[in-house]
Each structure stands twice: as structure tokens, then as C-alpha cells.
mmCIF file of C-alpha atoms and ligand atoms in Angstrom:
data_model
loop_
_atom_site.group_PDB
_atom_site.id
_atom_site.type_symbol
_atom_site.label_atom_id
_atom_site.label_comp_id
_atom_site.label_asym_id
_atom_site.label_seq_id
_atom_site.Cartn_x
_atom_site.Cartn_y
_atom_site.Cartn_z
ATOM 1 C CA MET A 1026 93.335 -31.648 -79.815
ATOM 2 C CA HIS A 1027 92.034 -35.213 -79.094
ATOM 3 C CA ILE A 1028 90.888 -37.639 -81.778
ATOM 4 C CA LYS A 1029 88.180 -40.199 -80.691
ATOM 5 C CA PRO A 1030 87.254 -42.592 -83.308
ATOM 6 C CA ILE A 1031 83.706 -43.093 -84.022
ATOM 7 C CA ALA A 1032 83.574 -46.446 -85.734
ATOM 8 C CA ALA A 1033 86.003 -48.674 -87.072
ATOM 9 C CA GLY A 1034 85.270 -47.998 -90.700
ATOM 10 C CA LEU A 1035 85.712 -44.284 -90.502
ATOM 11 C CA GLY A 1036 84.776 -40.908 -88.707
ATOM 12 C CA ALA A 1037 86.420 -39.546 -85.525
ATOM 13 C CA GLU A 1038 85.235 -36.763 -82.721
ATOM 14 C CA ILE A 1039 87.684 -33.952 -82.660
ATOM 15 C CA VAL A 1040 87.570 -32.714 -79.011
ATOM 16 C CA GLY A 1041 89.234 -29.415 -77.806
ATOM 17 C CA ILE A 1042 88.940 -27.324 -80.584
ATOM 18 C CA ASP A 1043 86.783 -23.894 -80.802
ATOM 19 C CA LEU A 1044 85.901 -23.308 -84.622
ATOM 20 C CA ALA A 1045 84.813 -19.936 -83.827
ATOM 21 C CA GLN A 1046 88.544 -18.860 -83.364
ATOM 22 C CA PRO A 1047 91.046 -18.633 -86.203
ATOM 23 C CA LEU A 1048 92.988 -21.986 -86.233
ATOM 24 C CA ASP A 1049 96.885 -21.569 -86.807
ATOM 25 C CA THR A 1050 98.821 -23.251 -89.497
ATOM 26 C CA ALA A 1051 100.012 -26.113 -87.311
ATOM 27 C CA THR A 1052 96.289 -27.136 -85.980
ATOM 28 C CA LEU A 1053 94.945 -27.156 -89.481
ATOM 29 C CA GLY A 1054 97.547 -29.258 -91.049
ATOM 30 C CA GLU A 1055 96.854 -31.880 -88.010
ATOM 31 C CA LEU A 1056 92.726 -31.544 -88.848
ATOM 32 C CA ARG A 1057 93.743 -32.147 -92.458
ATOM 33 C CA GLN A 1058 95.827 -35.113 -91.458
ATOM 34 C CA ALA A 1059 92.973 -36.440 -89.389
ATOM 35 C CA TRP A 1060 90.780 -35.792 -92.067
ATOM 36 C CA LEU A 1061 92.456 -37.950 -94.749
ATOM 37 C CA LYS A 1062 92.846 -40.342 -92.293
ATOM 38 C CA TYR A 1063 89.075 -40.617 -90.981
ATOM 39 C CA LEU A 1064 87.248 -39.269 -93.548
ATOM 40 C CA VAL A 1065 84.607 -37.748 -91.574
ATOM 41 C CA LEU A 1066 85.347 -35.326 -88.749
ATOM 42 C CA LEU A 1067 82.763 -34.417 -85.963
ATOM 43 C CA PHE A 1068 83.147 -31.293 -83.618
ATOM 44 C CA ARG A 1069 80.225 -30.857 -81.294
ATOM 45 C CA GLY A 1070 79.207 -27.918 -79.129
ATOM 46 C CA GLN A 1071 80.020 -25.370 -81.678
ATOM 47 C CA THR A 1072 78.660 -21.671 -81.381
ATOM 48 C CA LEU A 1073 79.534 -20.107 -85.021
ATOM 49 C CA THR A 1074 77.554 -17.319 -87.222
ATOM 50 C CA PRO A 1075 77.665 -18.254 -90.674
ATOM 51 C CA GLN A 1076 80.780 -16.241 -91.919
ATOM 52 C CA GLN A 1077 82.533 -18.301 -89.183
ATOM 53 C CA LEU A 1078 81.341 -21.760 -90.659
ATOM 54 C CA ILE A 1079 82.370 -20.371 -93.946
ATOM 55 C CA ASP A 1080 85.541 -18.972 -92.898
ATOM 56 C CA PHE A 1081 86.180 -22.455 -91.259
ATOM 57 C CA SER A 1082 85.415 -24.356 -94.177
ATOM 58 C CA ALA A 1083 87.385 -22.067 -96.634
ATOM 59 C CA ALA A 1084 90.553 -22.941 -94.401
ATOM 60 C CA PHE A 1085 90.517 -26.455 -96.406
ATOM 61 C CA ALA A 1086 89.669 -25.260 -99.817
ATOM 62 C CA PRO A 1087 87.775 -22.494 -101.709
ATOM 63 C CA LEU A 1088 84.069 -23.071 -101.503
ATOM 64 C CA GLU A 1089 81.422 -23.570 -104.102
ATOM 65 C CA THR A 1090 78.620 -20.812 -104.502
ATOM 66 C CA HIS A 1091 75.800 -23.314 -105.374
ATOM 67 C CA GLU A 1092 74.568 -21.793 -108.372
ATOM 68 C CA SER A 1093 73.100 -25.140 -109.724
ATOM 69 C CA TYR A 1094 70.964 -25.861 -106.771
ATOM 70 C CA GLN A 1095 67.629 -24.813 -106.359
ATOM 71 C CA PRO A 1096 66.692 -21.220 -105.147
ATOM 72 C CA GLU A 1097 65.007 -22.147 -101.852
ATOM 73 C CA LEU A 1098 67.975 -24.378 -100.666
ATOM 74 C CA ARG A 1099 70.387 -21.279 -101.054
ATOM 75 C CA HIS A 1100 70.835 -19.005 -97.842
ATOM 76 C CA PRO A 1101 69.460 -15.664 -98.542
ATOM 77 C CA ASP A 1102 72.801 -13.637 -97.399
ATOM 78 C CA HIS A 1103 75.531 -16.123 -98.229
ATOM 79 C CA THR A 1104 76.217 -17.743 -101.560
ATOM 80 C CA GLU A 1105 78.711 -20.127 -99.853
ATOM 81 C CA LEU A 1106 76.135 -21.828 -97.847
ATOM 82 C CA LEU A 1107 73.006 -24.094 -98.416
ATOM 83 C CA VAL A 1108 70.278 -24.572 -96.092
ATOM 84 C CA VAL A 1109 69.467 -28.110 -95.991
ATOM 85 C CA LYS A 1110 65.782 -29.005 -95.164
ATOM 86 C CA ALA A 1111 63.076 -31.233 -96.379
ATOM 87 C CA SER A 1112 61.013 -29.573 -99.222
ATOM 88 C CA GLU A 1113 57.440 -30.481 -100.343
ATOM 89 C CA VAL A 1114 56.897 -31.391 -104.019
ATOM 90 C CA GLY A 1115 53.257 -32.191 -105.259
ATOM 91 C CA GLY A 1116 52.160 -32.619 -101.647
ATOM 92 C CA ARG A 1117 55.219 -35.029 -101.052
ATOM 93 C CA ARG A 1118 57.823 -34.563 -98.690
ATOM 94 C CA ILE A 1119 61.624 -34.575 -100.231
ATOM 95 C CA VAL A 1120 64.335 -34.829 -97.870
ATOM 96 C CA PHE A 1121 67.666 -33.424 -99.081
ATOM 97 C CA GLY A 1122 70.225 -36.166 -99.859
ATOM 98 C CA GLN A 1123 68.056 -39.373 -99.043
ATOM 99 C CA GLN A 1124 70.018 -41.400 -101.258
ATOM 100 C CA TRP A 1125 73.554 -42.538 -101.039
ATOM 101 C CA HIS A 1126 75.492 -40.059 -102.994
ATOM 102 C CA SER A 1127 78.791 -38.131 -103.032
ATOM 103 C CA ASP A 1128 78.390 -34.020 -103.518
ATOM 104 C CA LEU A 1129 78.337 -32.866 -107.126
ATOM 105 C CA SER A 1130 79.600 -36.282 -108.602
ATOM 106 C CA TYR A 1131 77.321 -35.575 -111.428
ATOM 107 C CA THR A 1132 79.470 -32.365 -112.447
ATOM 108 C CA THR A 1133 83.251 -32.518 -113.931
ATOM 109 C CA ARG A 1134 84.416 -30.739 -110.857
ATOM 110 C CA PRO A 1135 82.936 -32.636 -108.017
ATOM 111 C CA SER A 1136 83.201 -31.666 -104.355
ATOM 112 C CA LEU A 1137 86.381 -32.144 -102.376
ATOM 113 C CA GLY A 1138 84.576 -32.318 -99.165
ATOM 114 C CA SER A 1139 81.622 -30.625 -97.236
ATOM 115 C CA CYS A 1140 80.734 -29.490 -93.844
ATOM 116 C CA LEU A 1141 77.301 -29.390 -92.019
ATOM 117 C CA TYR A 1142 76.498 -27.493 -89.016
ATOM 118 C CA CYS A 1143 73.187 -28.751 -87.143
ATOM 119 C CA ARG A 1144 70.596 -25.880 -86.029
ATOM 120 C CA LYS A 1145 67.492 -27.858 -85.973
ATOM 121 C CA LEU A 1146 66.676 -31.060 -84.866
ATOM 122 C CA PRO A 1147 63.420 -33.281 -85.238
ATOM 123 C CA SER A 1148 62.239 -35.058 -81.888
ATOM 124 C CA VAL A 1149 63.636 -38.355 -83.034
ATOM 125 C CA GLY A 1150 65.220 -39.822 -86.115
ATOM 126 C CA GLY A 1151 67.166 -37.541 -88.959
ATOM 127 C CA ASP A 1152 70.863 -39.310 -88.589
ATOM 128 C CA THR A 1153 73.412 -39.465 -91.523
ATOM 129 C CA LEU A 1154 74.873 -42.570 -92.796
ATOM 130 C CA PHE A 1155 78.571 -42.421 -94.214
ATOM 131 C CA ALA A 1156 80.341 -45.201 -96.316
ATOM 132 C CA ASN A 1157 84.140 -45.426 -96.710
ATOM 133 C CA MET A 1158 84.738 -46.014 -100.328
ATOM 134 C CA TYR A 1159 88.142 -47.253 -100.081
ATOM 135 C CA MET A 1160 87.073 -50.031 -98.211
ATOM 136 C CA ALA A 1161 84.757 -50.802 -100.286
ATOM 137 C CA TYR A 1162 87.105 -50.892 -103.330
ATOM 138 C CA ASP A 1163 89.945 -52.854 -101.292
ATOM 139 C CA GLU A 1164 87.539 -55.507 -100.226
ATOM 140 C CA LEU A 1165 86.857 -56.804 -103.874
ATOM 141 C CA SER A 1166 88.666 -59.469 -105.584
ATOM 142 C CA PRO A 1167 91.571 -58.398 -107.242
ATOM 143 C CA ALA A 1168 89.911 -59.489 -110.732
ATOM 144 C CA MET A 1169 86.772 -57.348 -109.902
ATOM 145 C CA GLN A 1170 89.211 -54.443 -109.318
ATOM 146 C CA ARG A 1171 90.896 -54.638 -112.524
ATOM 147 C CA MET A 1172 87.846 -54.995 -114.172
ATOM 148 C CA LEU A 1173 86.203 -51.882 -112.815
ATOM 149 C CA GLU A 1174 89.292 -49.409 -113.309
ATOM 150 C CA LYS A 1175 88.660 -49.945 -116.986
ATOM 151 C CA LEU A 1176 85.071 -48.620 -116.483
ATOM 152 C CA GLU A 1177 83.387 -45.572 -116.249
ATOM 153 C CA VAL A 1178 80.079 -44.975 -114.983
ATOM 154 C CA VAL A 1179 77.303 -42.353 -115.778
ATOM 155 C CA HIS A 1180 76.490 -39.856 -113.027
ATOM 156 C CA ASP A 1181 73.050 -38.297 -113.466
ATOM 157 C CA LEU A 1182 71.621 -36.072 -111.215
ATOM 158 C CA SER A 1183 68.026 -37.005 -112.548
ATOM 159 C CA ASN A 1184 68.507 -40.684 -111.346
ATOM 160 C CA GLY A 1185 67.655 -40.008 -108.395
ATOM 161 C CA ARG A 1186 64.173 -41.205 -106.495
ATOM 162 C CA SER A 1187 62.824 -37.665 -106.167
ATOM 163 C CA LEU A 1188 63.186 -36.970 -109.803
ATOM 164 C CA ARG A 1189 62.500 -40.213 -111.277
ATOM 165 C CA ASN A 1190 58.870 -39.665 -109.612
ATOM 166 C CA ALA A 1191 58.783 -36.216 -110.450
ATOM 167 C CA SER A 1192 57.172 -34.538 -113.322
ATOM 168 C CA HIS A 1193 58.967 -34.895 -117.068
ATOM 169 C CA GLU A 1194 59.122 -31.164 -117.292
ATOM 170 C CA ALA A 1195 60.900 -31.266 -113.820
ATOM 171 C CA ARG A 1196 63.372 -34.070 -114.921
ATOM 172 C CA GLU A 1197 64.244 -32.849 -118.060
ATOM 173 C CA GLY A 1198 65.096 -29.114 -116.440
ATOM 174 C CA ALA A 1199 67.304 -30.768 -113.732
ATOM 175 C CA ARG A 1200 69.300 -32.818 -116.733
ATOM 176 C CA ARG A 1201 69.251 -29.617 -119.131
ATOM 177 C CA ARG A 1202 71.019 -27.769 -115.977
ATOM 178 C CA ASN A 1203 73.078 -30.574 -114.941
ATOM 179 C CA PRO A 1204 73.617 -32.898 -118.363
ATOM 180 C CA PRO A 1205 75.065 -36.459 -117.092
ATOM 181 C CA VAL A 1206 78.967 -37.097 -117.084
ATOM 182 C CA ALA A 1207 81.074 -40.002 -117.039
ATOM 183 C CA GLN A 1208 83.344 -40.818 -113.990
ATOM 184 C CA PRO A 1209 85.920 -43.301 -113.410
ATOM 185 C CA ALA A 1210 84.393 -46.327 -111.666
ATOM 186 C CA VAL A 1211 87.507 -46.297 -109.485
ATOM 187 C CA ARG A 1212 88.810 -42.970 -108.290
ATOM 188 C CA VAL A 1213 92.269 -42.324 -107.449
ATOM 189 C CA HIS A 1214 92.111 -39.772 -104.370
ATOM 190 C CA PRO A 1215 94.465 -36.781 -105.218
ATOM 191 C CA GLU A 1216 95.950 -36.509 -101.840
ATOM 192 C CA THR A 1217 96.459 -39.894 -100.571
ATOM 193 C CA GLY A 1218 96.974 -42.047 -104.014
ATOM 194 C CA ARG A 1219 94.648 -44.645 -102.458
ATOM 195 C CA LYS A 1220 91.942 -46.071 -104.776
ATOM 196 C CA ALA A 1221 88.055 -45.800 -103.782
ATOM 197 C CA LEU A 1222 85.043 -46.910 -105.465
ATOM 198 C CA TYR A 1223 83.081 -43.886 -106.966
ATOM 199 C CA ILE A 1224 79.639 -45.016 -107.614
ATOM 200 C CA SER A 1225 76.263 -44.125 -105.696
ATOM 201 C CA GLU A 1226 72.774 -45.330 -105.991
ATOM 202 C CA TRP A 1227 71.426 -42.099 -106.337
ATOM 203 C CA MET A 1228 73.584 -40.874 -109.403
ATOM 204 C CA CYS A 1229 74.404 -44.037 -111.368
ATOM 205 C CA PRO A 1230 72.054 -45.666 -113.769
ATOM 206 C CA ARG A 1231 74.639 -47.512 -115.872
ATOM 207 C CA PHE A 1232 78.176 -48.189 -117.050
ATOM 208 C CA VAL A 1233 79.315 -46.034 -120.010
ATOM 209 C CA GLY A 1234 78.730 -47.764 -123.234
ATOM 210 C CA MET A 1235 76.052 -50.188 -121.688
ATOM 211 C CA SER A 1236 72.483 -50.192 -121.298
ATOM 212 C CA GLU A 1237 70.709 -49.974 -117.982
ATOM 213 C CA GLU A 1238 69.845 -53.701 -118.340
ATOM 214 C CA GLU A 1239 73.253 -54.678 -118.929
ATOM 215 C CA SER A 1240 74.490 -52.764 -115.976
ATOM 216 C CA SER A 1241 72.007 -53.497 -113.293
ATOM 217 C CA GLY A 1242 73.214 -56.691 -111.929
ATOM 218 C CA LEU A 1243 76.704 -55.427 -111.134
ATOM 219 C CA LEU A 1244 75.715 -51.977 -110.032
ATOM 220 C CA ARG A 1245 73.296 -53.492 -107.523
ATOM 221 C CA PHE A 1246 75.817 -55.493 -106.163
ATOM 222 C CA LEU A 1247 78.439 -52.483 -105.735
ATOM 223 C CA PHE A 1248 75.625 -50.516 -104.322
ATOM 224 C CA ASP A 1249 75.124 -53.138 -101.465
ATOM 225 C CA HIS A 1250 78.805 -54.113 -101.020
ATOM 226 C CA SER A 1251 79.879 -50.579 -100.555
ATOM 227 C CA VAL A 1252 77.125 -49.668 -97.680
ATOM 228 C CA GLN A 1253 77.779 -52.905 -95.668
ATOM 229 C CA GLU A 1254 77.903 -52.112 -92.081
ATOM 230 C CA PRO A 1255 81.519 -52.577 -91.315
ATOM 231 C CA PHE A 1256 82.449 -49.912 -94.001
ATOM 232 C CA THR A 1257 79.750 -47.280 -92.401
ATOM 233 C CA MET A 1258 79.566 -44.868 -89.538
ATOM 234 C CA ARG A 1259 76.249 -43.082 -88.294
ATOM 235 C CA GLN A 1260 76.044 -39.363 -87.567
ATOM 236 C CA ARG A 1261 73.771 -38.905 -84.573
ATOM 237 C CA TRP A 1262 73.024 -35.466 -84.394
ATOM 238 C CA ARG A 1263 73.262 -32.700 -81.623
ATOM 239 C CA VAL A 1264 72.225 -29.320 -82.515
ATOM 240 C CA ASP A 1265 75.878 -27.217 -82.479
ATOM 241 C CA ASP A 1266 77.706 -30.233 -84.300
ATOM 242 C CA VAL A 1267 79.908 -29.442 -87.044
ATOM 243 C CA LEU A 1268 80.673 -32.520 -89.275
ATOM 244 C CA MET A 1269 82.924 -32.226 -92.383
ATOM 245 C CA TRP A 1270 83.436 -35.114 -94.833
ATOM 246 C CA ASP A 1271 85.714 -36.066 -97.586
ATOM 247 C CA ASN A 1272 83.453 -36.626 -100.798
ATOM 248 C CA ARG A 1273 86.325 -38.151 -102.663
ATOM 249 C CA ALA A 1274 86.412 -41.360 -100.669
ATOM 250 C CA THR A 1275 83.034 -41.577 -98.834
ATOM 251 C CA ILE A 1276 79.169 -41.441 -99.871
ATOM 252 C CA HIS A 1277 76.261 -40.332 -97.547
ATOM 253 C CA MET A 1278 72.882 -40.248 -96.981
ATOM 254 C CA ALA A 1279 70.359 -38.294 -94.847
ATOM 255 C CA LEU A 1280 67.782 -40.906 -93.284
ATOM 256 C CA ALA A 1281 64.126 -39.726 -93.827
ATOM 257 C CA ASP A 1282 62.822 -41.357 -90.940
ATOM 258 C CA TYR A 1283 61.653 -38.479 -88.695
ATOM 259 C CA ALA A 1284 57.994 -37.234 -88.811
ATOM 260 C CA ILE A 1285 57.082 -34.999 -91.587
ATOM 261 C CA GLY A 1286 56.295 -31.307 -90.063
ATOM 262 C CA GLU A 1287 59.078 -31.832 -87.645
ATOM 263 C CA PRO A 1288 61.916 -29.422 -88.554
ATOM 264 C CA ARG A 1289 65.537 -30.597 -89.385
ATOM 265 C CA GLU A 1290 67.802 -27.827 -90.670
ATOM 266 C CA LEU A 1291 71.476 -27.958 -91.322
ATOM 267 C CA LEU A 1292 73.924 -25.458 -92.843
ATOM 268 C CA ARG A 1293 75.934 -26.858 -95.351
ATOM 269 C CA THR A 1294 79.402 -25.587 -97.308
ATOM 270 C CA SER A 1295 80.717 -27.285 -100.260
ATOM 271 C CA MET A 1296 84.604 -27.259 -100.687
ATOM 272 C CA MET A 1297 85.351 -26.971 -104.657
ATOM 273 C CA GLY A 1298 87.411 -30.129 -105.762
ATOM 274 C CA GLU A 1299 89.759 -31.306 -108.736
ATOM 275 C CA ASP A 1300 88.513 -32.090 -112.183
ATOM 276 C CA CYS A 1301 87.441 -35.509 -112.241
ATOM 277 C CA GLY A 1302 85.387 -37.442 -114.964
ATOM 278 C CA ARG A 1303 83.877 -35.642 -118.742
ATOM 279 C CA LEU A 1304 80.713 -34.479 -120.163
ATOM 280 C CA LEU A 1305 79.256 -37.417 -122.164
ATOM 281 C CA GLN A 1306 79.476 -36.972 -125.847
ATOM 282 C CA GLU A 1307 76.091 -38.547 -126.803
ATOM 283 C CA ALA A 1308 73.228 -40.013 -124.773
ATOM 284 C CA ALA A 1309 74.012 -43.297 -126.279
ATOM 285 C CA GLU A 1310 77.684 -43.255 -125.167
HETATM 286 C C1 SIN B 617 73.601 -33.861 -97.881
HETATM 287 O O1 SIN B 617 73.589 -34.556 -98.506
HETATM 288 O O2 SIN B 617 74.749 -33.021 -97.849
HETATM 289 C C2 SIN B 617 72.748 -33.544 -96.365
HETATM 290 C C3 SIN B 617 73.136 -34.892 -95.810
HETATM 291 C C4 SIN B 617 71.945 -34.466 -94.575
HETATM 292 O O3 SIN B 617 71.150 -33.727 -94.522
HETATM 293 O O4 SIN B 617 72.137 -35.665 -93.257
#
């Protein structure tokens, strides 16, 4: 197994592994260490059945069964798989994951990590961006780090651009299924013990105990700060790529820069993570 870094901030390609074969304990241990170090791992040219993708992902953690996702995104035969593709709502194209986020951060059991397996690609565009949230935290001044360590942030699925522009009913329905939660602004990674900034533009409207107006200046700074180029990598997809990432120390977004009507389809598994955050007691909290 050979490791080729993708960008200075994060990401590595793993060469010389066939994910269709069962992996022995030593190889899985090496992969986990590489994953904790590089945060995003890429395996090119993989020929996998849906079940083989599930088996590979489940070697790292138990998998989500995606009950809270829209039915049209869930794989018809495998509850562990999401079919990631653009949808149309009211004549507008919605690209899944098109704002910065960390998977399931709007729940009190956020996802540990996710895998994507690329099945169809548009003729141009459709890359995915990732940012290293350890670096985002490390590069803040010590006074800002200390202040953020005392704060919680609201994570609310309905804060996203697609739902903000949807009907009142659609937004309220999403909020009922996924009520907003409070997450620490700085999360300690359960395996490495390192601190990572835990905010994202999709999910976070405000700090807990503050209004949106009071929060917006600092949140805007942190959103921009955390996705500076030196902290990021870009996944330029090829069909048959498998990509796995650590949601506890990264955020990501799918680029909606491909033509409407062109196909882009990936299968996703989501690994169950540790308990983190709490339900808000009341809307005004
Ligand atoms: C996701 O947010 O899980 C999907 C990312 C992508 O489609 O590139």
C-alpha cells in the first residue's frame, strides 16, 4: 500500500488496494492511521457491488440507515446507502450537499465518517471540496480559541440555502424531523484528542444564547477563515473512485458547477459517530 498526499492541508490517495477483497486487520489498522492523519482518503479504480461498499465502510464503524433523509435519496435495496444526486424542487435544481457542512452535525449523534463511490459524472464540473478544521482551529489566535471553546453553536438543517428558499411547510417539516441542536464551537476529536473548529455555513445560523444579528459577524469570519485555500483539497472525480473522510475534523461541499440535466451519481455510506451536542431546550436558547 502506497500513500500519495493530494494537497498540503489534507487528503491522500491510497494506491495498491482492492477494496472488493476483505482487508486483514493489519491493513485496516494502517488505513485507519492514514485516515486519522490525512482526513480524506481516495482509492481510484475500484469495482464494487453495493454490498462490497457497505462491507468496506462497516469495517470502520457501524453504518447509519438514513431514516431522516428524504425517501428519494435512499437506495431501494440497501438502507445503508444513499444515492447522491441532484433533485428538482419547484422547477429548481437542488444539488445535494452544495453548501459547506459536516454530515449529520444537526443531530446529537453526528456521523463519524462517510464514503462516496462515484458511479456517474457530468461532462465537466461536479468536484467536491474539503477543508481541514484542525488547521482552521490551530490558525486562530489564542484569545479567539479560548473564547470559542466556551461557546456552543446552533446546528439547524433548515438553515441551508435550499430549505431557506423552500416553502414554509417544507422548512417546518424538515425542522420537525430534525430539530436544531447545540454543538460545541470547538470539538475535541475522540480518537486523536486534537481540537477542531466545528461550524459550517450550511448548518449554523447563530451561537447559542445569541441572536442571528449578534452572531453573524463572527460566524462570517469563521466560515471564510475555515475554507481558506491552504486548509482545503479538491476531489476531481473519476468514475469508480471511492473517497472516505472524517466528519469530526473536516467539512465539505459539492460544487453545483455542472450543467442542469447532466448526470452525477454517487453512492454514500455514513458511519455512526460518537454522541456530541445536545437538543436545544427552547427556541430562544
Ligand atoms: C455529501 O455531501 O455527502 C455529497 C458530496 C458530493 O456529492 O460531492
